[in-house]
Protein backbone atom coordinates (compact mmCIF):
# COMPACT_ATOMS: atom_id res chain seq x y z
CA UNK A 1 119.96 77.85 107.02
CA UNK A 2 121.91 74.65 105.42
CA UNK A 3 125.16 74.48 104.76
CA UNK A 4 127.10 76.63 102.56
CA UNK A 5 127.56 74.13 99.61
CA UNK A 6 123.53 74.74 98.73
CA UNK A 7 122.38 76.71 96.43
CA UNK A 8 119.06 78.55 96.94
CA UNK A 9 117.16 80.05 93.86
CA UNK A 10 113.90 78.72 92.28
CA UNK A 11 114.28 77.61 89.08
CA UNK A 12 111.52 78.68 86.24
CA UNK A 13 110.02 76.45 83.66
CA UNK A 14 110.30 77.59 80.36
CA UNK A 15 106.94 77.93 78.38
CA UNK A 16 105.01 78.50 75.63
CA UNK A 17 105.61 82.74 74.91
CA UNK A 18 101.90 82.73 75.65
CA UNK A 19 101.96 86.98 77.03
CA UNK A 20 104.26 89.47 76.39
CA UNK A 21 107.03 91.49 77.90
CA UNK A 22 106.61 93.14 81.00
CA UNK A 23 106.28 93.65 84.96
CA UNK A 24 104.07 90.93 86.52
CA UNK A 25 103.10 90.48 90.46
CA UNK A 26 105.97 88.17 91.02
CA UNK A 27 105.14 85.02 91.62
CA UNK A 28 107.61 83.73 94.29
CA UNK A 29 105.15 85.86 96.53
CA UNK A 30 107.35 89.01 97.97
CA UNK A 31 104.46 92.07 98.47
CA UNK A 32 104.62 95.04 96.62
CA UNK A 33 106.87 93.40 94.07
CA UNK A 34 106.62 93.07 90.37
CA UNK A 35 109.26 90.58 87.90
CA UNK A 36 110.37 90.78 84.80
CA UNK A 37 108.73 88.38 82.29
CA UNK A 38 110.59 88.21 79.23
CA UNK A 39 108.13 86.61 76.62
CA UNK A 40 109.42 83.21 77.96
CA UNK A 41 110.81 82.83 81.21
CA UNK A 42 111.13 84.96 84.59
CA UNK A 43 114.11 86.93 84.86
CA UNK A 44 116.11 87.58 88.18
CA UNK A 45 115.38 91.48 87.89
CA UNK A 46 112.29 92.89 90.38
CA UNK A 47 111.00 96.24 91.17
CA UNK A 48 108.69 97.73 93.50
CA UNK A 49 107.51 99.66 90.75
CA UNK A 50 105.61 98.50 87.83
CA UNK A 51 106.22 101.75 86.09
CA UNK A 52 109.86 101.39 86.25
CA UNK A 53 111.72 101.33 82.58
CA UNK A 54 111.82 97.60 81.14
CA UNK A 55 115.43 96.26 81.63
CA UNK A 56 117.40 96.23 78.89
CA UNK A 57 118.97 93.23 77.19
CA UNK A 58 122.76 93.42 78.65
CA UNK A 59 120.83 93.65 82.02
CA UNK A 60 119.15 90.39 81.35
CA UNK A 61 122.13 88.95 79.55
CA UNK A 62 125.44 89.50 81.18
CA UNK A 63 126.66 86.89 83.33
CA UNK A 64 125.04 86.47 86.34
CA UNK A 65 121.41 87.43 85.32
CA UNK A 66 120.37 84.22 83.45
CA UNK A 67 116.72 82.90 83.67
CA UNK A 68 116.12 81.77 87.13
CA UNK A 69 117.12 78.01 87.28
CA UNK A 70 119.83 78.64 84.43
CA UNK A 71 122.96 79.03 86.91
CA UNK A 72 124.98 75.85 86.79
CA UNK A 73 124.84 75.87 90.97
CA UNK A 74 121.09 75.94 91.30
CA UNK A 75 118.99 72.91 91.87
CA UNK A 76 115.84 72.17 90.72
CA UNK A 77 112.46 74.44 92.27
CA UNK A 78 108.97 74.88 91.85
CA UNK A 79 107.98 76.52 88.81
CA UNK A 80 106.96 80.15 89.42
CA UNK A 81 104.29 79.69 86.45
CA UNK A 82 103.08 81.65 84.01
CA UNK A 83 101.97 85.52 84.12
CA UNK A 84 97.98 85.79 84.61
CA UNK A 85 96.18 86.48 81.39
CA UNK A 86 95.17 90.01 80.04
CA UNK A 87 91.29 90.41 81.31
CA UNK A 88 89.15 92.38 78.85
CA UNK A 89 86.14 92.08 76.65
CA UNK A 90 86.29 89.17 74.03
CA UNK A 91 87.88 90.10 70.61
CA UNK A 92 85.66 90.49 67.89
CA UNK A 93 85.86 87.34 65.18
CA UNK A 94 87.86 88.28 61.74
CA UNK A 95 86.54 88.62 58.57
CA UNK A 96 85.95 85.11 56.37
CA UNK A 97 87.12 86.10 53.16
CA UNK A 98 90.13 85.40 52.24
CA UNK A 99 92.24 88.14 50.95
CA UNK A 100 91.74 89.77 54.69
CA UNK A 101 93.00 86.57 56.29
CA UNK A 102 95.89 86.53 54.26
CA UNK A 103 96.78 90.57 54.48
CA UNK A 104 96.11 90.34 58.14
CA UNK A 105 98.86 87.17 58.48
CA UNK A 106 101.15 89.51 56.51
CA UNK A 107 100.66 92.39 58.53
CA UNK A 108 101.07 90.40 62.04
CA UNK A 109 104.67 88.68 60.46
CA UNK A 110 105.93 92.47 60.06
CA UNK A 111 104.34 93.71 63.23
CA UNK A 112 106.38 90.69 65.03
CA UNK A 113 109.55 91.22 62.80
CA UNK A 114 109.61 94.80 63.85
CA UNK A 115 108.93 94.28 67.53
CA UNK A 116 111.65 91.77 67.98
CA UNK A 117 114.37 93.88 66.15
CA UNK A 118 113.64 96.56 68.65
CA UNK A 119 113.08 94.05 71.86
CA UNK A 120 117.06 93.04 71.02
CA UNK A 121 118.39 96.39 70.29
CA UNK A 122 116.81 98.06 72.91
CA UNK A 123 114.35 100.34 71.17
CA UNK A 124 117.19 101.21 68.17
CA UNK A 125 119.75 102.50 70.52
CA UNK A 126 122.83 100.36 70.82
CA UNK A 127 123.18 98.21 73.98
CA UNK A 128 125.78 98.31 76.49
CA UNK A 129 128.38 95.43 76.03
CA UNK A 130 127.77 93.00 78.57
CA UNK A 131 130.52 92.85 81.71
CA UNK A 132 130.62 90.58 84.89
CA UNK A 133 129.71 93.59 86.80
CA UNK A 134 127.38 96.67 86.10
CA UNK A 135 128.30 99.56 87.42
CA UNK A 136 126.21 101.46 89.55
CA UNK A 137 124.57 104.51 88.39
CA UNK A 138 126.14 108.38 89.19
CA UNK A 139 124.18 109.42 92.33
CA UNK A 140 123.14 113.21 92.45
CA UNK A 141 123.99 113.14 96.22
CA UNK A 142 125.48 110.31 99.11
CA UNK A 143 123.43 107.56 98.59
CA UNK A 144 120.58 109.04 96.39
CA UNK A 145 121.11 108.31 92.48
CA UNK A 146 118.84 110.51 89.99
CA UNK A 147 115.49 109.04 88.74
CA UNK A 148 113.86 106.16 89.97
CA UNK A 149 115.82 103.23 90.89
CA UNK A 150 114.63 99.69 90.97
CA UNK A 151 115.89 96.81 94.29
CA UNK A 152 118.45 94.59 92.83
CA UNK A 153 118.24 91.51 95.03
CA UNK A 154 121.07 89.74 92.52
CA UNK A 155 123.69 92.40 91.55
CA UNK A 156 126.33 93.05 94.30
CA UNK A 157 129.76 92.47 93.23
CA UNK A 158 130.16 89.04 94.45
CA UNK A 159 133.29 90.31 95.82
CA UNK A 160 133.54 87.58 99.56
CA UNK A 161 136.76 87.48 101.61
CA UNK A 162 137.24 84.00 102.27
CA UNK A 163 139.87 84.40 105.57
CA UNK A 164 139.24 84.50 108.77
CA UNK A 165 140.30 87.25 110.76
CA UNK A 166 139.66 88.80 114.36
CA UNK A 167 138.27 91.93 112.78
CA UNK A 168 136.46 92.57 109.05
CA UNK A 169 135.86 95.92 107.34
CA UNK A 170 134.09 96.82 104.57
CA UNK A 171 132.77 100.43 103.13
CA UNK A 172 134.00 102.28 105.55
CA UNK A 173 133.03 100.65 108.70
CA UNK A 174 134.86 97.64 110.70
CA UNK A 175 133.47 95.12 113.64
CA UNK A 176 135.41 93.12 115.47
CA UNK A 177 134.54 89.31 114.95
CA UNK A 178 134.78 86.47 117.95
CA UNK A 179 137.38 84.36 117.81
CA UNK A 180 135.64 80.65 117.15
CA UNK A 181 133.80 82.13 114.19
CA UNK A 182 135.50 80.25 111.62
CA UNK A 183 132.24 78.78 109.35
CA UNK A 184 132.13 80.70 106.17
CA UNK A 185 128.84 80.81 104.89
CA UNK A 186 128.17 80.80 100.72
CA UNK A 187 128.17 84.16 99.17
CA UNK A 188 125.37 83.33 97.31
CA UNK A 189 122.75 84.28 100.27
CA UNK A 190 123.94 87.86 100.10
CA UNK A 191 123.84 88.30 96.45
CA UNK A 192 123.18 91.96 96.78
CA UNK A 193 125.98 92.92 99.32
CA UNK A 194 129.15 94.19 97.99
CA UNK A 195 132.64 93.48 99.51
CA UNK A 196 131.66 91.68 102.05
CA UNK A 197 132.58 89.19 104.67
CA UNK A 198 130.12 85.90 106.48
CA UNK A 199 131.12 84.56 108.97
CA UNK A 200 129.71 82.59 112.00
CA UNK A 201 129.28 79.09 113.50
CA UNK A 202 127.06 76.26 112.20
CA UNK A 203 126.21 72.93 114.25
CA UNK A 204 123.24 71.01 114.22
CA UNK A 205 120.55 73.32 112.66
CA UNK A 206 122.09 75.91 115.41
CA UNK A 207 123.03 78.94 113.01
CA UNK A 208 124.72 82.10 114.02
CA UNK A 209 126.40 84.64 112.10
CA UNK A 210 127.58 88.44 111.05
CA UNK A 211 127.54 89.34 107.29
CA UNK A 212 129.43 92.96 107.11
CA UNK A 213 128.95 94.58 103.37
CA UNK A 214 128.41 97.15 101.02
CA UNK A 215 124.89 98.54 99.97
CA UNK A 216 124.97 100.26 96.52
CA UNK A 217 122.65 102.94 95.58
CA UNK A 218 122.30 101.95 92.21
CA UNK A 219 120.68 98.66 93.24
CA UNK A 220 118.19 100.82 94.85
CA UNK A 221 119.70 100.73 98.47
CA UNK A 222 119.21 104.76 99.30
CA UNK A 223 118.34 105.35 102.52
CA UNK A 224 119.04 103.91 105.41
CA UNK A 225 115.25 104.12 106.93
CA UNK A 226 114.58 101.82 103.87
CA UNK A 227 117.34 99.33 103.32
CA UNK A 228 117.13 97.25 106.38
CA UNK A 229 113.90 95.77 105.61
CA UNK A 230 114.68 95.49 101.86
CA UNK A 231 117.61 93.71 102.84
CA UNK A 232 115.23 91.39 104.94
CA UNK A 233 113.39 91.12 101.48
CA UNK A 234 116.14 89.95 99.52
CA UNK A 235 116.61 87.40 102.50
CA UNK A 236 113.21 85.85 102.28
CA UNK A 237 113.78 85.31 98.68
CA UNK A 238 117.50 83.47 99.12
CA UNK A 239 116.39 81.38 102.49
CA UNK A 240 113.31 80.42 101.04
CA UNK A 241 115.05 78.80 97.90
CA UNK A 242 116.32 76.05 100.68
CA UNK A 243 112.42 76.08 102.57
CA UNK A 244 109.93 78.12 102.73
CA UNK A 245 110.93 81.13 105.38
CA UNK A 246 108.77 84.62 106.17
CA UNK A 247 109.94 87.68 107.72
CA UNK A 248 107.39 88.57 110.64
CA UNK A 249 107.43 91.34 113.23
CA UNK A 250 109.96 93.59 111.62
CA UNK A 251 110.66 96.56 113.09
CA UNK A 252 113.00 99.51 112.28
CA UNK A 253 114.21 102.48 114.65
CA UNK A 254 117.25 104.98 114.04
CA UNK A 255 120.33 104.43 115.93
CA UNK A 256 123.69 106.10 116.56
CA UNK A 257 126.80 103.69 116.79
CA UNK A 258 130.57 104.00 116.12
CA UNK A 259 130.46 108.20 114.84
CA UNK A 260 127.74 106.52 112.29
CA UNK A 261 124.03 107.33 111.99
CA UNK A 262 121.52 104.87 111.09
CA UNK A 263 118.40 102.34 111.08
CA UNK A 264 118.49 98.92 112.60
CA UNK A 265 115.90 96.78 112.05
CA UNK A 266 114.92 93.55 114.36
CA UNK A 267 112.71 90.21 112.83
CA UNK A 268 112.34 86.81 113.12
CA UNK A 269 112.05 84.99 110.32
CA UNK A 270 109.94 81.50 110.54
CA UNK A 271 110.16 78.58 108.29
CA UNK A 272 107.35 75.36 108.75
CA UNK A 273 110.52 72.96 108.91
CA UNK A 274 111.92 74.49 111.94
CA UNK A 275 111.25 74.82 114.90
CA UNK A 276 112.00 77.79 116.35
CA UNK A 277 112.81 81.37 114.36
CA UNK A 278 115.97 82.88 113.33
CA UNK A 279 116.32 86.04 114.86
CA UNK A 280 117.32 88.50 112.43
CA UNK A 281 119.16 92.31 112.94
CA UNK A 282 120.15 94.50 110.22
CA UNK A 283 122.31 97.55 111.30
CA UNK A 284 122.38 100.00 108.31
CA UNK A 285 124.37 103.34 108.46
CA UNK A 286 125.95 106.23 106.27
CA UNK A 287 129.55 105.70 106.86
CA UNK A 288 130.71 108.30 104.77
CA UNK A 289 131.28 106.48 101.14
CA UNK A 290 129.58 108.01 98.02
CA UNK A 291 126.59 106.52 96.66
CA UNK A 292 126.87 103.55 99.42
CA UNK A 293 125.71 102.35 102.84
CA UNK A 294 127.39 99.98 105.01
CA UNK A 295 124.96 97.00 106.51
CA UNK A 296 125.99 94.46 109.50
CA UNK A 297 123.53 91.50 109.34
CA UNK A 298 123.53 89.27 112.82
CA UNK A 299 121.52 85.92 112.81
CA UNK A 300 121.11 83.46 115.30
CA UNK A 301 118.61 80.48 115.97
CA UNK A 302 116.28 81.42 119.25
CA UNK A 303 117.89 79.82 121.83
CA UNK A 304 121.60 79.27 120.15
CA UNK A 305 123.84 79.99 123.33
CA UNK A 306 126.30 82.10 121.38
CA UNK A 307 123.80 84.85 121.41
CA UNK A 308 125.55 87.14 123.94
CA UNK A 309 128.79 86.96 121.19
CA UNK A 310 126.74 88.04 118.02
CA UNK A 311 125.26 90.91 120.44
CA UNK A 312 128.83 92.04 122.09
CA UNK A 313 130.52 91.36 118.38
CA UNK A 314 127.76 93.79 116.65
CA UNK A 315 128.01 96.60 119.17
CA UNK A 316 131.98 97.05 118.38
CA UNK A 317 130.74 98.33 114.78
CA UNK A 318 132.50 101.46 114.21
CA UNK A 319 134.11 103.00 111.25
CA UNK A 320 137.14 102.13 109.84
């Protein structure tokens, strides 16, 4: 993990609007995940579903959600390419003549016309009014909103304390931080984590940290059997914008810590530039706040000798 002054997302190549609208296999590689092609370029909005409702255009336009590679932070990527080609059986050749070329062109326009009225206005209904921060939708119980929800990798609040302290808390839970952790790391590899605090040390390719946040259910974030290893997703994506890193040997079992019930999941995540891994928990648990989970992320670089504080720092998680 580089230093904090980095940013870390691909940037896309604009193209020719050579296949329509819709949920692709995304190309930066994640399994089971499907992006948002827009008719031109790949948006920053995924799902693990490729039935789930298009996004609509104040999703895709408010700030914060431009094209990948449009953020004035971001430095230049490989291009994620172009959505694969429709497969199917050859179309047949049109007519010669040529009033049927001509009222065939004329139909198309008005076919196109019409579809690209309703693409911007979102099927005829008016569109929300873009804001610097969606909010999340009404869940039907703690942590469950109704209908199907998609994983928003991109839309925490952004909101990062930038002071060190001896202890941080954040929805509802608190840990208790060691004292030479004074290396902030950028908010912008926790994009999805709301109100939250990373901190750690950094020396010589020798990272170690804690990231304590906010999980919202309306980014898709519902259950804490779940969320640890989609927040090791949205990981892979924002490490590997820096090099090329993969999540291996995850592994998820409940816990009970601090009056809090929960999942913790344990990985190492490998990259072909380094080394040796990062070794990677994610503590996830209810703590009590509607329509949100709390997460504690630890990381450390096999064989960092601050290990024993990231351990004795993350057991002191506890609400408050």
């Amino acid at each position: 993990m580089p230093s904090h002054e980095k940013g870390f997302a691909p940037r896309a190549t604009r193209i020719p609007p050579v296949q329509p609208p819709g949920w692709y296999p995304d190309p930066s590689g994640q399994p089971q995940s499907f992006r948002f092609w827009d008719g031109q370029v790949w948006t920053p909005v995924t799902t693990r579903d490729p039935n789930t409702p298009w996004p609509t255009p104040a999703e895709l336009g408010r700030p914060g959600l431009q094209p990948l590679g449009q953020g004035a932070d971001r430095p230049a990527g490989p291009s994620l390419g172009v959505p694969p080609a429709p497969t199917g059986p050859a179309p047949q050749p049109p007519r010669s003549t040529t009033p049927l070329v001509i009222g065939g062109a004329v139909f198309v326009l008005i076919a196109v016309i019409i579809g690209v009225a309703l693409w911007r206005t979102g099927g005829g209904q008016p569109s929300p009014a873009p804001s610097a921060s969606a909010a999340p939708s009404v869940p039907s119980a703690a942590g469950t909103p109704s209908g199907p929800v998609r994983l928003r990798c991109d839309n925490g609040n952004g909101n990062a304390t930038n002071l060190q302290a001896a202890s941080y808390s954040s929805t509802g839970a608190r840990y208790d931080a060691p004292s030479n952790f004074a290396f902030r790391y950028s908010k912008s590899y926790w994009e999805w984590a709301d109100d939250f605090s990373a901190f750690g040390v950094y020396s010589g390719g020798q990272e170690a940290g804690i990231v304590l946040g906010g999980l919202s259910a309306g980014n898709g974030f519902t259950d804490t059997a779940t969320a640890g290893e989609q927040v090791l997703s949205c990981m892979e994506g924002t490490l590997s914008s820096d090099k090329p890193t993969k999540a291996e040997g995850a592994r998820t079992e409940p816990i009970e810590i601090g009056g809090m019930q929960g999942h913790r999941t344990t990985a190492r995540m490998n990259s072909p530039s380094e080394a040796r891994p990062l070794l990677v928990t994610i503590t996830v648990v209810d703590s009590g706040q509607p329509g949100k989970l709390a997460q504690l992320i630890t990381f450390v670089r096999e064989g960092n000798p601050v290990a024993a504080q990231v351990e004795q720092a993350a057991s002191t998680l506890r609400r408050g």
